[in-house]
Short mmCIF file of C-alpha atoms in Angstrom, two decimals:
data_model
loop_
_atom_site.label_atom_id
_atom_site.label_comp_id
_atom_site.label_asym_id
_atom_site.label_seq_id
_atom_site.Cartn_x
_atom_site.Cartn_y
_atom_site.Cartn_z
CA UNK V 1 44.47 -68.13 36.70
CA UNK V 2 40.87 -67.40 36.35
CA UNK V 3 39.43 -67.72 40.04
CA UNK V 4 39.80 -63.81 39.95
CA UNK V 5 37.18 -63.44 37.69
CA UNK V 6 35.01 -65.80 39.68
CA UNK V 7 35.50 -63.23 42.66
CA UNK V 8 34.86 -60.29 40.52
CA UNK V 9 31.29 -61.80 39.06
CA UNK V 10 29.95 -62.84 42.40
CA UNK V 11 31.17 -59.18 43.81
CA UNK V 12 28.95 -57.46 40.99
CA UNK V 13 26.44 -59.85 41.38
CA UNK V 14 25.78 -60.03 45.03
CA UNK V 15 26.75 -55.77 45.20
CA UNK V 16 23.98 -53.41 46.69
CA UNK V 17 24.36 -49.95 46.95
CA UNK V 18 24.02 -50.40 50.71
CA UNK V 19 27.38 -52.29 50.43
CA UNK V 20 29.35 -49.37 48.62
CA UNK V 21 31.06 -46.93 50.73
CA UNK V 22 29.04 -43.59 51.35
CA UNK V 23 32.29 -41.83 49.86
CA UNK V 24 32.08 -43.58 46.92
CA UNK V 25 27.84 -42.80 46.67
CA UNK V 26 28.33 -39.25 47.11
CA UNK V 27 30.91 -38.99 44.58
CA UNK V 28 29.06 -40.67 42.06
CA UNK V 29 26.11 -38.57 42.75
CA UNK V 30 28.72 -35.64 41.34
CA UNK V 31 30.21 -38.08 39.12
CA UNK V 32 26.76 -38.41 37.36
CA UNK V 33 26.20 -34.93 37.45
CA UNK V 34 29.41 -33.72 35.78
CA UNK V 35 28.80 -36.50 32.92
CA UNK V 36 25.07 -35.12 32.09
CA UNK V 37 27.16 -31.23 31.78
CA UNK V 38 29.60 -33.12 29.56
CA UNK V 39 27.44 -34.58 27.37
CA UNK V 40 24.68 -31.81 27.05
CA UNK V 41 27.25 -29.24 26.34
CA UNK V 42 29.39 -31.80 23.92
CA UNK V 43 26.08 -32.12 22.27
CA UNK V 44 26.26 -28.89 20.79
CA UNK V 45 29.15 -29.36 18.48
CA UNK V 46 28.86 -29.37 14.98
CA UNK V 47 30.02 -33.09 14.35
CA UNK V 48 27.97 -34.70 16.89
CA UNK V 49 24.46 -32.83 15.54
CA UNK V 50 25.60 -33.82 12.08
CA UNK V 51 26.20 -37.42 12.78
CA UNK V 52 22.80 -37.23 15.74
CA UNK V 53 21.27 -35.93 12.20
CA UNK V 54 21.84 -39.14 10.34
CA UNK V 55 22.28 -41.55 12.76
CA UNK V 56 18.07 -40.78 13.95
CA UNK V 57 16.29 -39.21 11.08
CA UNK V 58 13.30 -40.02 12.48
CA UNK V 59 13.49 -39.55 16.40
CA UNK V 60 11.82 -42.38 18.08
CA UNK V 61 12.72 -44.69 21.27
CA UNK V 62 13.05 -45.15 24.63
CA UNK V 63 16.62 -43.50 25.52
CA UNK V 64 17.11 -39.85 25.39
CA UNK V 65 20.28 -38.48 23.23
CA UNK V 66 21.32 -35.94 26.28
CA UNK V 67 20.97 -32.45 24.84
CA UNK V 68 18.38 -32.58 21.90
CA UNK V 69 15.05 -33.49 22.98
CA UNK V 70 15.18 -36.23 21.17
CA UNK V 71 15.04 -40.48 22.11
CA UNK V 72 16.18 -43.26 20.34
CA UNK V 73 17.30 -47.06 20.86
CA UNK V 74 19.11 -47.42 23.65
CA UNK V 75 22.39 -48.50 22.00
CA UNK V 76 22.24 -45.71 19.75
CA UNK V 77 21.90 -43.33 22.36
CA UNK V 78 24.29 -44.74 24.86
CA UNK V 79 26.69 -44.24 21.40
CA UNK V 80 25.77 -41.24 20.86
CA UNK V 81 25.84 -39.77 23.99
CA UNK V 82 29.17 -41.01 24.91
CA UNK V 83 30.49 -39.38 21.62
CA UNK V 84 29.08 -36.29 22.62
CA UNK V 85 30.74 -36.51 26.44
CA UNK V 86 34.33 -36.64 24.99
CA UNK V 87 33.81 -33.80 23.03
CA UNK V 88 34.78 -30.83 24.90
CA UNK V 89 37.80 -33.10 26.97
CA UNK V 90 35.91 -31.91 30.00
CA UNK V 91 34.64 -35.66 31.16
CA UNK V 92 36.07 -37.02 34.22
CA UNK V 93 38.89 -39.47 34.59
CA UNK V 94 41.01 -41.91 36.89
CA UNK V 95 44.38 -41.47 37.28
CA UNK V 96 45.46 -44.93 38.36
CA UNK V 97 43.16 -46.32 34.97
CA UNK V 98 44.70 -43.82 32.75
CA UNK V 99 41.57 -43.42 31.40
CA UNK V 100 38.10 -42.26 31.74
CA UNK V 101 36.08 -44.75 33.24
CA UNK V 102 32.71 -43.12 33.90
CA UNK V 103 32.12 -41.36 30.17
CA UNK V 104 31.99 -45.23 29.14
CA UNK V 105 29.87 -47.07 31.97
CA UNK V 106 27.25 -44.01 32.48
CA UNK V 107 25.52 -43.58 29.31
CA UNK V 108 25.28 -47.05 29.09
CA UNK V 109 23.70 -47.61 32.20
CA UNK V 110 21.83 -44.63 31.41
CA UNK V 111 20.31 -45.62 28.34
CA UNK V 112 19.23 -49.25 29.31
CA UNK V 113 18.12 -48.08 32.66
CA UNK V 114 15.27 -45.89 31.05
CA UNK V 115 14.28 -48.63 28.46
CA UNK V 116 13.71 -50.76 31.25
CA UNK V 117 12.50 -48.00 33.75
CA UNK V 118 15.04 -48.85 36.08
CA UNK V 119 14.77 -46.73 39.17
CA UNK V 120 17.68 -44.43 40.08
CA UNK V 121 19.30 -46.88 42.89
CA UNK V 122 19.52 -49.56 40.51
CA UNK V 123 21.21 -46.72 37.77
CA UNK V 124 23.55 -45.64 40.18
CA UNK V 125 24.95 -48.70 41.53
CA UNK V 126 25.33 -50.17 38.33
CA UNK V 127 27.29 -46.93 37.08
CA UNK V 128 29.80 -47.15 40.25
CA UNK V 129 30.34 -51.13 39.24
CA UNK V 130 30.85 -50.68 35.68
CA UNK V 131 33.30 -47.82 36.95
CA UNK V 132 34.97 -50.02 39.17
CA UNK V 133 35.41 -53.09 37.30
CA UNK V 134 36.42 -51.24 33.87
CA UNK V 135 39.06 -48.63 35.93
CA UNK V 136 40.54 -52.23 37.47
CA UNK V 137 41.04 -53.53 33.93
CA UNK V 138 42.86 -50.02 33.26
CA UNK V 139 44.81 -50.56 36.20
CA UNK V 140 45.76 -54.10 35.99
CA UNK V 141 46.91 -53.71 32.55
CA UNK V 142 49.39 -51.40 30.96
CA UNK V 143 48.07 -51.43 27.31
CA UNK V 144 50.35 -50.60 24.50
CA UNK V 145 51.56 -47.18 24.10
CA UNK V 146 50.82 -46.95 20.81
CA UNK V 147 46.76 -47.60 21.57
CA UNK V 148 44.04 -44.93 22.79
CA UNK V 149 42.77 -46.43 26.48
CA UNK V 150 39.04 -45.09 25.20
CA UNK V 151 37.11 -47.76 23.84
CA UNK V 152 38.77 -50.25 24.75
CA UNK V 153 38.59 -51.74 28.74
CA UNK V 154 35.31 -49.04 28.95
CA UNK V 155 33.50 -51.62 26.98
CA UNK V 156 33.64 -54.53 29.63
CA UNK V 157 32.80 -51.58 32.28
CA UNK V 158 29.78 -50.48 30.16
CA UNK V 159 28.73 -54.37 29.31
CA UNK V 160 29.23 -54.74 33.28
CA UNK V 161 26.52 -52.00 34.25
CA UNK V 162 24.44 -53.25 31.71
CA UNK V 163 24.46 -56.83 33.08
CA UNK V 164 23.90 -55.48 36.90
CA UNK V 165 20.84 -53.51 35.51
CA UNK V 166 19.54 -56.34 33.67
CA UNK V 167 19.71 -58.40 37.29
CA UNK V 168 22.11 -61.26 36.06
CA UNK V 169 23.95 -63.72 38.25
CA UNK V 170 27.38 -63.95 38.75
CA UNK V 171 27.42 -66.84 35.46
CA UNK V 172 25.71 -64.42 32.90
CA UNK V 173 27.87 -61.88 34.18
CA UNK V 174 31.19 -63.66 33.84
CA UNK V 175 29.65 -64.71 29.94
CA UNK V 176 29.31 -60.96 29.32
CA UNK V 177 32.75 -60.16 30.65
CA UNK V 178 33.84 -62.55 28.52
CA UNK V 179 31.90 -61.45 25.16
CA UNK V 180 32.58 -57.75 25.91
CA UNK V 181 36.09 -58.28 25.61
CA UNK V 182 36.15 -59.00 22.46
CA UNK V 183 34.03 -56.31 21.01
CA UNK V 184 36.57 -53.49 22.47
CA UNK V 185 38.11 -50.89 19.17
CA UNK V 186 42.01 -51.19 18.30
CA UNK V 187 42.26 -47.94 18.57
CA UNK V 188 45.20 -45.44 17.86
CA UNK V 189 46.68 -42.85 20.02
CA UNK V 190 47.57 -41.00 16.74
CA UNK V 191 44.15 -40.10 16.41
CA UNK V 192 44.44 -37.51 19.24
CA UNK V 193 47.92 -36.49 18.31
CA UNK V 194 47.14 -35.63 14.95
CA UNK V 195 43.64 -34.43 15.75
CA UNK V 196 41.40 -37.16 14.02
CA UNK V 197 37.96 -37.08 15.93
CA UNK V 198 37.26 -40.16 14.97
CA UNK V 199 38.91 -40.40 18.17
CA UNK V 200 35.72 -38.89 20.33
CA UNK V 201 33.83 -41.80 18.85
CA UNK V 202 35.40 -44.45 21.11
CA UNK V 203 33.68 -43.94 24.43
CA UNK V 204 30.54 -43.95 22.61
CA UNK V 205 31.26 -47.39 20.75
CA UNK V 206 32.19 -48.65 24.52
CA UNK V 207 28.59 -47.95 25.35
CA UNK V 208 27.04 -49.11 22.44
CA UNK V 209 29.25 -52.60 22.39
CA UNK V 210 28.18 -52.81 26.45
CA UNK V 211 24.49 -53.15 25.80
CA UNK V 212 24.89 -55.09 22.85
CA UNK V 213 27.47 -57.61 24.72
CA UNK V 214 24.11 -58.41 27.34
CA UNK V 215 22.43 -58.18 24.17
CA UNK V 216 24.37 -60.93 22.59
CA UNK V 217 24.78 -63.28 26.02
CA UNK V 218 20.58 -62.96 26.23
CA UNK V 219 20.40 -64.91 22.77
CA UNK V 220 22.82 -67.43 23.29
CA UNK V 221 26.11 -66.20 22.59
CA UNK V 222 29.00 -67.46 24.50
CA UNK V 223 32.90 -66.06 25.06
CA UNK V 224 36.20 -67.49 25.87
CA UNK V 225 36.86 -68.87 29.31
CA UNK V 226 38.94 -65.62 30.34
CA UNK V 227 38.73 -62.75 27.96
CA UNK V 228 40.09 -60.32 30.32
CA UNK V 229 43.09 -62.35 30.84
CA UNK V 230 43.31 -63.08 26.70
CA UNK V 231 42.94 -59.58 25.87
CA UNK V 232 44.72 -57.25 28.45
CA UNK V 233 47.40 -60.03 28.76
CA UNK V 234 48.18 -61.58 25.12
CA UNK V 235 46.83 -59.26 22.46
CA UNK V 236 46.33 -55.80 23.68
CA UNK V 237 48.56 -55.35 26.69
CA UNK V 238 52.50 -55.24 27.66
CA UNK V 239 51.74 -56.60 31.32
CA UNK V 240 48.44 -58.01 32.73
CA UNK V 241 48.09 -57.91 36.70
CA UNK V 242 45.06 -59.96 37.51
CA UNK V 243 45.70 -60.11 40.98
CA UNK V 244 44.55 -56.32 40.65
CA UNK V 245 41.04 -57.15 39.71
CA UNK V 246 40.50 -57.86 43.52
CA UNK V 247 43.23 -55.96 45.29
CA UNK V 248 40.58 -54.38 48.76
CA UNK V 249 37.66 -55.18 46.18
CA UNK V 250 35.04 -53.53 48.10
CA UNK V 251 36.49 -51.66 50.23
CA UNK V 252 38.80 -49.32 47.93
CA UNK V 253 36.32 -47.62 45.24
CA UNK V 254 37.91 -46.69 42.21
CA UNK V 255 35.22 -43.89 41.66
CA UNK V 256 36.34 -42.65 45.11
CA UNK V 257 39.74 -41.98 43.50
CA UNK V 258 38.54 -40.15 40.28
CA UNK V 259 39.18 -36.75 39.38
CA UNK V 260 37.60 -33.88 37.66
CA UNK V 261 38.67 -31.53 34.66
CA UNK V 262 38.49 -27.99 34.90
CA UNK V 263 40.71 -26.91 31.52
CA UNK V 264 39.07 -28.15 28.48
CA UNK V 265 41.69 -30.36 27.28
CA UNK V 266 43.82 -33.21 27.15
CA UNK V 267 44.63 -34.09 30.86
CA UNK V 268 48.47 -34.29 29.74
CA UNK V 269 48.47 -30.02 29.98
CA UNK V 270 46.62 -29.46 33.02
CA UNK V 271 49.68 -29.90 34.85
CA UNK V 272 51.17 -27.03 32.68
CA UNK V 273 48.13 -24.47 32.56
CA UNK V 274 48.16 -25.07 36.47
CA UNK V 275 51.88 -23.85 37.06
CA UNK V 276 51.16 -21.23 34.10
CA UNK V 277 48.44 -19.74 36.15
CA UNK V 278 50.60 -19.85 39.18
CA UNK V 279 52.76 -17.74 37.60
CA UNK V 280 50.03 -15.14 36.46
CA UNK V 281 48.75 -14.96 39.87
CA UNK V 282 51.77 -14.52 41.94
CA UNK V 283 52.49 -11.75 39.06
CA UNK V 284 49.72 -10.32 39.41
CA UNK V 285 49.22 -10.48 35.23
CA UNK V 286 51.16 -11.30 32.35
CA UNK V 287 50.40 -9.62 29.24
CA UNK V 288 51.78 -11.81 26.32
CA UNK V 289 53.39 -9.12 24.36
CA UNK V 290 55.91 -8.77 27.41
CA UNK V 291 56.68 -12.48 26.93
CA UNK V 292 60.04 -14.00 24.89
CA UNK V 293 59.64 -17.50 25.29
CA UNK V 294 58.11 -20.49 27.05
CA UNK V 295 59.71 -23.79 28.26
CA UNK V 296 57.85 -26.43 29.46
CA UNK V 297 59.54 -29.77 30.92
CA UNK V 298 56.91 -32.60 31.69
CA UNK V 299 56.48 -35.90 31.57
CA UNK V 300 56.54 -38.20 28.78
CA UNK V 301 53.04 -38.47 27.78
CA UNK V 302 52.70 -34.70 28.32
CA UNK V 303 55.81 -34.06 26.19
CA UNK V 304 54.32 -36.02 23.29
CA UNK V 305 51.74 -32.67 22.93
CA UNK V 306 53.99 -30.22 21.17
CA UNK V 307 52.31 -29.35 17.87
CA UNK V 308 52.56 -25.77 17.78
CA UNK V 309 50.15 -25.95 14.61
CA UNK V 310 46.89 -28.19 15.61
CA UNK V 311 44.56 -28.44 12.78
CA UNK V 312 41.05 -28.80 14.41
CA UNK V 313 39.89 -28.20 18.13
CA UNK V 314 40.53 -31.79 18.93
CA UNK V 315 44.34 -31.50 17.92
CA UNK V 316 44.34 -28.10 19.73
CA UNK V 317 43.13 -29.71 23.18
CA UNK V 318 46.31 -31.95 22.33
CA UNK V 319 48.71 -29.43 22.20
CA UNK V 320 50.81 -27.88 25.02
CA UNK V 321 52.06 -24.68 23.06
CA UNK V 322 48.52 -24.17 21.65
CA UNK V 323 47.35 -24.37 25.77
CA UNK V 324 48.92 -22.25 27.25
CA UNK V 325 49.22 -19.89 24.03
CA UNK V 326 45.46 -19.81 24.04
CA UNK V 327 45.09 -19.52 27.68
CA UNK V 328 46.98 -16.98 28.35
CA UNK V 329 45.86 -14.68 25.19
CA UNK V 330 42.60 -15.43 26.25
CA UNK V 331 42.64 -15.81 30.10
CA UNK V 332 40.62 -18.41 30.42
CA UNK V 333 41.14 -22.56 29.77
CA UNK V 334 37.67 -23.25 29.18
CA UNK V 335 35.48 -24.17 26.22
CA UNK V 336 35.84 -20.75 24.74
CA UNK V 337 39.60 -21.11 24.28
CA UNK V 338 39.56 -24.35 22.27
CA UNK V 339 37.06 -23.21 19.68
CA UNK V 340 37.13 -23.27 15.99
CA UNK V 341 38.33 -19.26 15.75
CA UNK V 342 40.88 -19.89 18.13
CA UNK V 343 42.79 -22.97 16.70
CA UNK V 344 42.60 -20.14 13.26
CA UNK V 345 43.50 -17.35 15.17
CA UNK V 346 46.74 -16.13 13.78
CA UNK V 347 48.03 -14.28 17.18
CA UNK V 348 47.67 -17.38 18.99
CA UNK V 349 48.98 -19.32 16.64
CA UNK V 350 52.20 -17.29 16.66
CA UNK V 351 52.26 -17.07 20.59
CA UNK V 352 52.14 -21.43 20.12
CA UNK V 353 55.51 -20.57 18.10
CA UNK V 354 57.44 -19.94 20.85
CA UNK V 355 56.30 -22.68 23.36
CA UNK V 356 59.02 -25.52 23.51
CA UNK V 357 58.31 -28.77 25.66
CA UNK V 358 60.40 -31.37 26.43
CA UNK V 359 60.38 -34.18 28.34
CA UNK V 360 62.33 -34.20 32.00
CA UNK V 361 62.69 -38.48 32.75
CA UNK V 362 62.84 -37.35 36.45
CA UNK V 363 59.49 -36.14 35.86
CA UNK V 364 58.35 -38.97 34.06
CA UNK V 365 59.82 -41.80 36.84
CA UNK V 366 56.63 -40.26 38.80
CA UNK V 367 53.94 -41.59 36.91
CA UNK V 368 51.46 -42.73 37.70
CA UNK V 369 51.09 -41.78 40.99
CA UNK V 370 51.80 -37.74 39.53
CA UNK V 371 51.18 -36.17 36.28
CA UNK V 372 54.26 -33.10 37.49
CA UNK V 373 55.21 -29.91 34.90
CA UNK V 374 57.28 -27.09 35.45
CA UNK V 375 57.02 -23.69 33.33
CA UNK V 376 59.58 -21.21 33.17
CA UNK V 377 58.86 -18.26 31.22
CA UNK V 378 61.53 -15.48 29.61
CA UNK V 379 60.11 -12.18 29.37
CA UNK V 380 61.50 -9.82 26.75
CA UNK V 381 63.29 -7.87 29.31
CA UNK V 382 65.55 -10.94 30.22
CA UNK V 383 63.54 -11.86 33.73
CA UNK V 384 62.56 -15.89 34.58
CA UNK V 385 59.42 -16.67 36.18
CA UNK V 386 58.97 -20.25 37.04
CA UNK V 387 56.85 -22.89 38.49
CA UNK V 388 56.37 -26.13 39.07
CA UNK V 389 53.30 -28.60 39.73
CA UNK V 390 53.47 -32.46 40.87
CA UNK V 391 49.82 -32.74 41.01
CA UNK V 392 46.84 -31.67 38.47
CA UNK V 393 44.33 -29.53 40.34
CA UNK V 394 41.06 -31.63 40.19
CA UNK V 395 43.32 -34.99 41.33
CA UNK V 396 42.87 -37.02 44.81
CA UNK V 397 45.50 -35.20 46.12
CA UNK V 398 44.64 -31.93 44.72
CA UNK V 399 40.51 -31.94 44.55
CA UNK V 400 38.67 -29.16 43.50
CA UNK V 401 35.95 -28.14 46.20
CA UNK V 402 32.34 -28.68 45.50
CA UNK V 403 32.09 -24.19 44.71
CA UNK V 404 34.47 -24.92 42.19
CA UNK V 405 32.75 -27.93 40.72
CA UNK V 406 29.08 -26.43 40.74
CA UNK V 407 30.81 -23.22 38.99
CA UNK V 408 32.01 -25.71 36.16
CA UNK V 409 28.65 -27.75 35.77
CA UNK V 410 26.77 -24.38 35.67
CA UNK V 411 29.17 -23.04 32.94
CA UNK V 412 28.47 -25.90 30.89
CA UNK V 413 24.36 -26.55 31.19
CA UNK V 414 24.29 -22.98 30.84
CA UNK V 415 25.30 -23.44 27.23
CA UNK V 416 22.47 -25.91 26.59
CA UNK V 417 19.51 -25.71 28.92
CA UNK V 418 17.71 -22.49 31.01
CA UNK V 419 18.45 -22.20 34.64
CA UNK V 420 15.21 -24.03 35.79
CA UNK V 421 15.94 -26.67 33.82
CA UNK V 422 19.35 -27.49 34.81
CA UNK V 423 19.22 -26.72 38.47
CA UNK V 424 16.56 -30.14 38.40
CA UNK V 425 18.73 -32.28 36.25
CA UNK V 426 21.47 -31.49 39.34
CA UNK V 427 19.31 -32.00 42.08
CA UNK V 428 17.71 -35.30 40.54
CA UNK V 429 21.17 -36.57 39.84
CA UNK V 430 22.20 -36.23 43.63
CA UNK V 431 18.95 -37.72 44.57
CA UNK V 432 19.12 -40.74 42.52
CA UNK V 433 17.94 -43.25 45.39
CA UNK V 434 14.81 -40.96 45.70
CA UNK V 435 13.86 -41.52 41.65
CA UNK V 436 11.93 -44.68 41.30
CA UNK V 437 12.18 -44.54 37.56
CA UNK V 438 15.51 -43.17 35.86
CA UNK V 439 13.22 -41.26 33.28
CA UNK V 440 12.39 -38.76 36.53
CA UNK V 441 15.73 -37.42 35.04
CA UNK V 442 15.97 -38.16 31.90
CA UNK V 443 12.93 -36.20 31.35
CA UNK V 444 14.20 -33.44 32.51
CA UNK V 445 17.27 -34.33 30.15
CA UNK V 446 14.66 -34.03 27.08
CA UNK V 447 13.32 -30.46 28.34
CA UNK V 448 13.18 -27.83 25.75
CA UNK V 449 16.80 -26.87 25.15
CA UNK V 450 18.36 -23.17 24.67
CA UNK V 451 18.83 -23.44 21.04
CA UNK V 452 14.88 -24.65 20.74
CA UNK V 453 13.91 -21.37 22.79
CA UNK V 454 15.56 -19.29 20.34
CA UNK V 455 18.14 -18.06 23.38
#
């Protein structure tokens, strides 16, 4: 069955962005907008300038690594910037894809877009396609649960935005579906379990393998007649649904459906530091010295998160008891609570000691649809508070408001660039079809950062 694919090439190919629904346009506007936050403030971590440091000794190029000032190749950047995105777990996502769809397609698009001084119509629609038509892979394939969903159907989404930039027909298109999906990672859902970073690398190879795929189809090089089909449904896959590549193509957006992270960590615990801080609120407070114990009953996937000792920041985004130990010690779920001092902080580290998950099957019968938790808490005077979410704040059904999401982008550029500075990258990035070259924005991407101001 490959006439699917057929109808998914000509749909990219014959796309405009006056043919995507103005829902879907405005979100991507904020879609693009909480990526560049992502990235720039992901960019400040300690691995990502180490490996920026010997990846481009010599800066030089036309694509801007998002954060430093500096340009490169476009591949390079479009690696390292997706690297840097997945950092601080604060990069959107898609329910229904179980994955992240945009941290993959955008720097890509980004990248080759300014080598090419694409203009910001052209960058834009060939974001939302790449989104689209990797988040349909995700959803029309149930990958094995032993594999990481990053790097992996991202890489036909970033090759995909890459070929719609480079104006290809539906043919060169379908060859660089086709070449894309072999270049995806095997990748291991260990590494975020057990903390191995190597793990924030993956998006970044997506984006890197999806300019190199056009790269590859430009000289010659050919693919199977149906990688999607090959991969997704007889190497990589349990089930492979290719009717879903073109289930209400164009008229239900997949970028329409996304949804955005306020805690900064593993998606599997918002539904837990959600009912947590229902609990807080209704109680007006809750010191952690007055508490005994913590049960948590989730999901599966959720219930898979119960070190109580995470090694490194990325294991402690990947742990329930370290969550909520470390948000409620510290009142807050942001970046500040999934530090390096935290994960060694010895008081939350005993607090993480008495968190116990465990998974509740009615809970997990839900998925995918809900990502539910309930909390129930034992104070040391023998009360229960509980509650219980079906819904992640930030989801379709549960959206965060646009206050909520400007609060969140300014917390994050205000780590890495002055006010001036990021108030333009915000307004250019919900102006795109106003920017007749990408590098309006990029170049404000490449302004003079915090750290070089000495603030």
């Amino acid at each position: 069955m490959t006439g699917y694919l057929d109808t998914v090439c000509d749909f990219i190919a014959n796309t405009t962005l006056a043919d995507i629904a103005p829902a879907a346009v405005d979100r991507g506007h904020r879609v693009f907008a909480d990526t560049m936050a992502a990235i720039g403030a992901g960019a400040r971590e300690p691995e990502v300038q180490a490996l920026k440091a010997k990846l481009v000794p010599v800066a030089g190029g036309e694509s801007s690594i998002i954060g430093t000032g500096l340009r490169t190749e476009p591949a390079k950047a479009a690696f390292l910037n997706g690297t840097a995105g997945t950092f601080l777990e604060l990069d959107e996502g898609n329910q229904y894809s179980r994955g992240h769809p945009g941290i993959h397609a955008i720097p890509a698009a980004l990248a080759f877009g300014e080598a090419h001084g694409k203009s910001g119509t052209e960058v834009l629609t060939a974001a939302i396609l790449g989104y689209e038509i990797g988040a349909r892979i995700g959803i029309a394939a149930k990958i094995l649960p032993t594999m990481h969903p990053h790097g992996t159907w991202g890489t036909v989404g970033a090759a995909v935005a890459v070929a719609k930039l480079a104006g290809a027909d539906a043919a060169k298109i379908r060859e660089t579906i086709n070449v894309a999906s072999s270049l995806g990672l095997a990748t291991s859902r260990q590494t975020m379990l057990q903390g191995g970073t190597v793990r924030n690398s993956f998006a970044g190879f997506s984006g890197q393998m999806g300019i190199l795929a056009w790269q590859m189809v430009e000289s010659g090089f050919t693919g199977e007649a149906d990688g999607l089909s090959t991969i997704w449904g007889t190497v990589i896959s349990t089930e492979w649904k290719p009717e879903e590549m073109t289930r209400e193509l164009g008229s239900r957006w997949e970028i329409a459906r996304n949804y955005f992270k306020r805690h900064a960590c593993c998606r599997y615990n918002h539904g837990t530091l959600d009912a947590l801080a229902m609990i807080v609120d209704k109680r007006g407070g809750l010191s952690p010295d007055e508490v005994q114990k913590v049960r948590v009953e989730t999901y599966s996937l959720a219930a898979q998160l119960s070190d109580t000792s995470p090694k490194n920041t990325l294991a402690g985004k990947f742990s329930v008891p370290f969550a909520v130990a470390s948000t409620l010690i510290n009142g807050s779920s942001g970046v500040e609570s999934f530090t390096w001092d935290k994960v060694l902080d010895e008081t939350i580290q005993a607090f993480a000691d008495k968190v116990e998950v465990a998974e509740d099957p009615a809970l997990t019968a839900l998925m995918p649809d809900f990502r539910p938790a309930r909390v129930i808490v034992t104070l040391t005077d023998g009360s229960v508070l509980e509650a219980e979410t079906k819904t992640n704040r930030g989801d379709t059904e549960d959206p965060y408001d646009d206050v909520e999401l400007d609060r969140k982008y300014a917390e994050l550029t205000g780590l890495v660039w002055p006010d001036a500075v990021a108030r333009g990258i915000y307004e250019d990035c919900f102006r795109l079809e106003e920017l007749d070259d990408i590098n309006a924005l990029t170049r404000r991407l490449n302004a003079v950062s915090l750290a070089e101001a000495g603030e």
